[in-house]
Amino acid sequence: MSVPGHDAPAPDWRRLVRETLGGATGNGAHDEEIVEELTQHLAQRYDEALARGYDPRTAVHQATQELASDPRLAHAIRQAAGAPSRPPHPPPVSGRPNVWNDFWQDLRYGARVLARARGFTTAAVLTLALGVGATTAIFSVVDTVLLRPAPFADHDRLTMVWETDRNTGTVREPASWPDFLDMQRESRQFAALGAFVATEVNHTPLEGEPARLATLAVTHEFLPMLGLRPLTGRTFTPEEDRPGGPSVLLISERLWERQYGRRTDVVGQTIRLNDREFIITGVMPDEADFGTMQILRHAAYSRGFADRDARSRVDLWTPLQADERQYVRSTHPILVVGRLAPGATVEGAHQEMERVMADLEQAYPQANTARGAFVEPMSVVIFGRVRTPLLVLMSAVGVVLLIACVNVGNLLLVRGASRVREVAVRSAMGAVTPRLVRQFVAENLLLSLVASVLGVALAYAGLRALVVLAPPDIPRLADVGIDGRVLLSALGLALATGLSFGLVPIVQARRLDLQSALKSEESRGATAGRARGAMRSALVVSEVALAVMLVIGAGLLIKSFWRLTRVETGFDVAGVLKAEFQLPPSRYRTPADTWPDFAAIHRFNDELLRRASGLPGVDAAAIVTSHPLAPGFTNSFRVVGREDEGRNWPEISVRVVSPGYFDVVKLRGASGRLLGATDGTRSPPVGLINETAARRFFEGRDPLGQQIAFWGVARTIVGVVADEKIHGVTKETPPAVYVAVAQAPPFGGGEALLVRTRGESPTLPSTLRATIREVDPQLAVFGVEPMARTLAESVGQQRFVMLLLVLFAGLALTLAAIGIHGILSYTVAQRRHEIGIRIALGAPPRRVTRLVMTQGVRLTGLGLLVGVVAAFALTRVLANLLFGVSATDAATFVAVLPVLVVVALLATWLPVRRATRIDPLQALREE
């Protein structure tokens, strides 16, 4: 290269340095790094001297000034470059050094160094990237879900008010409408009480397909009590909340955008629902349905669309307009939310509601027997199910990040130990400490930045996967995004790890006598460096121990999930397809005075069953009001002739089905007969009970022929069927009664069509949807999916936590294996000369193998011991996430140990193989 204003070409610094140094360290790779470093340094100083006005020959002298601590080296380079031995007087300064240019040069040099050490660079970058990516993704979910403030005003003052049933031990039952009115009237601990019911409506737009819209029917106090205000328009008035009031509603921000393009004149527009025109009074913000799904899924029954579509968002709010003739005291569909009065506490409100319910039990013994109240903070309901799983995952991913940082620290320590002599050589040649620090900082900064960029990409990908895999119990999941604070914290930790451990060689070299360091026999197994070896070993032991904890936790969750999949549900969902719909009351009238002869509903059901049963590939079809995994609803009842005896009996789950239901889900009969085609509207009312009800209410008696009365009708028990896990596979089966849909059609119009198919047909879902539309083209059909998927989603939270913890445990185990492999590989490299001598003296391969294996086994064994002890103490936090497995299950602890041992042996295999293949002549020649 040439410099403007000078005719002489610049020296070939790389050739000069390489010829002058020879083999400075005895290690070719390290020698080349020193050559690169000095070449860059000398070229930069040479250019700076030219910029100040020196002639080329004098600039060479100026460039070699920093090598004054080794005069022979400086003199040799000057002679080779033809420079004067004495510097002239400096000319006027025409420029000054560029600090940023120096740093840029350092970065370029660092990139070349890292590119040459491909194995180290790849391992360090991937390790840090995995830790940063996984941590950022999980912590972003936790921050959005648990830490972000709720959209409600004074959220900590909001509570759920449940009814309880002492006979069943159920503590989260909805209330009846008359009970809610009594609570409002008698309470002094609440500033306000509001109620809502989850429903669904059919929306028939002017263009496009009919759609099902998730709706909350709320009292007029409900939204103001929560502190929610519409984006535009207003909420409901007391007059609009009365039976027979005007048809008005609020729409969600999502529906406003989708249906009306966010038009400002939406208030006052009409929307057609269930064949009725409703006037839009306002638009609610997206966050207005915060926590709705969690509240519904906590309810023992009357969960509305939460049982039909696990990921529903609320589309509409309508006035409840409750009529006591429809919402009688013996039915419980009302979910109650309260805001505590100033100075009131949750405990005080609970005691007050208990007193109110005790008074109602005395006043209405028939409807309110054994009923009480349970008041709990709304935050517990919304976050209760997800708090422990998310905190467990947050802790697990924190462990992964810690292991990643420890692993990178160990890699840097190993690499640093091999570079101590390199630093000593550079110091001997005159490199000052600030110069070395700057170079190492640039190198490790570059390493951390590359890992961070890859980690951010992994975080985005991981976050998308989390949203797809996560169960619907997690609130605000749709709002989750990469959190900047979390990302910066993870990046900061990664950067601190790289810088702190990366500067170790400089610190160590500064403490050593340079001549001793250059002659050090540490690379050949001498006792020097034992302290550093102890630190590296301690880091590996900690990695193994942390990995053991995660693997044992993952093992417990795997065993728990396996137990869940082996639960006898009572029904067979393989090959069963469901499709759900809502019959609008405007066309499917349900007058109480003609019940159960709802002619329009019966005609629809009969025609749909006829068409569905004739579809190709369909073996059986049924219509139900609640599919096998939906709790449905419960009702008080009595056994005719035993009324006094049954005062303290719990309510019974009511299952309304058509006769084909038992063939569709293969529900076996235990005794008597099943429902049949003869059990029609005008036939004598009959019913079936499950085995739990038979044991609970008819122990020592034959239930067949007995009569069970509810809804004002006494039904003869004609059969007993097996139990179904209608409350989910983790819950006990409740007492249940099965009645024919012809004798108990639904008042709300919500039904589902179930069909059992022969094999899988990709076109059957669309065919089923079209069949329902053929009977009624205006119906919105939704929830069309295999029941096997519905069953899988019912254990979605357990599967989600298990999969992630297994993933994190796998990462931790892999990183621990890398740590073991790294330290043993380093040991073999350091003791190469010693091992060569042993082999030359006749040591058999097994003795060399034992030499290396002993260290690996010692580190692994100590890590296993520490990890198992810690796991016994810490896996107890998993107790609430386990099913059928103890948090200290000895079988799981024992079962995962062989896995860990195998991984550790694999990690030691390559270093052992490398040690046994050392050529003794070459090893001795390297001396």
Coordinates of N, CA and C in Angstrom, one line a residue, residues 26 439 477:
G26 N 5.7 -21.5 20.7 CA 5.8 -23.0 20.4 C 4.4 -23.5 20.0
Q439 N -8.1 -4.9 23.3 CA -8.2 -5.9 22.3 C -9.1 -7.1 22.8
L477 N -52.6 -13.7 26.5 CA -51.6 -14.4 25.7 C -51.5 -13.7 24.4

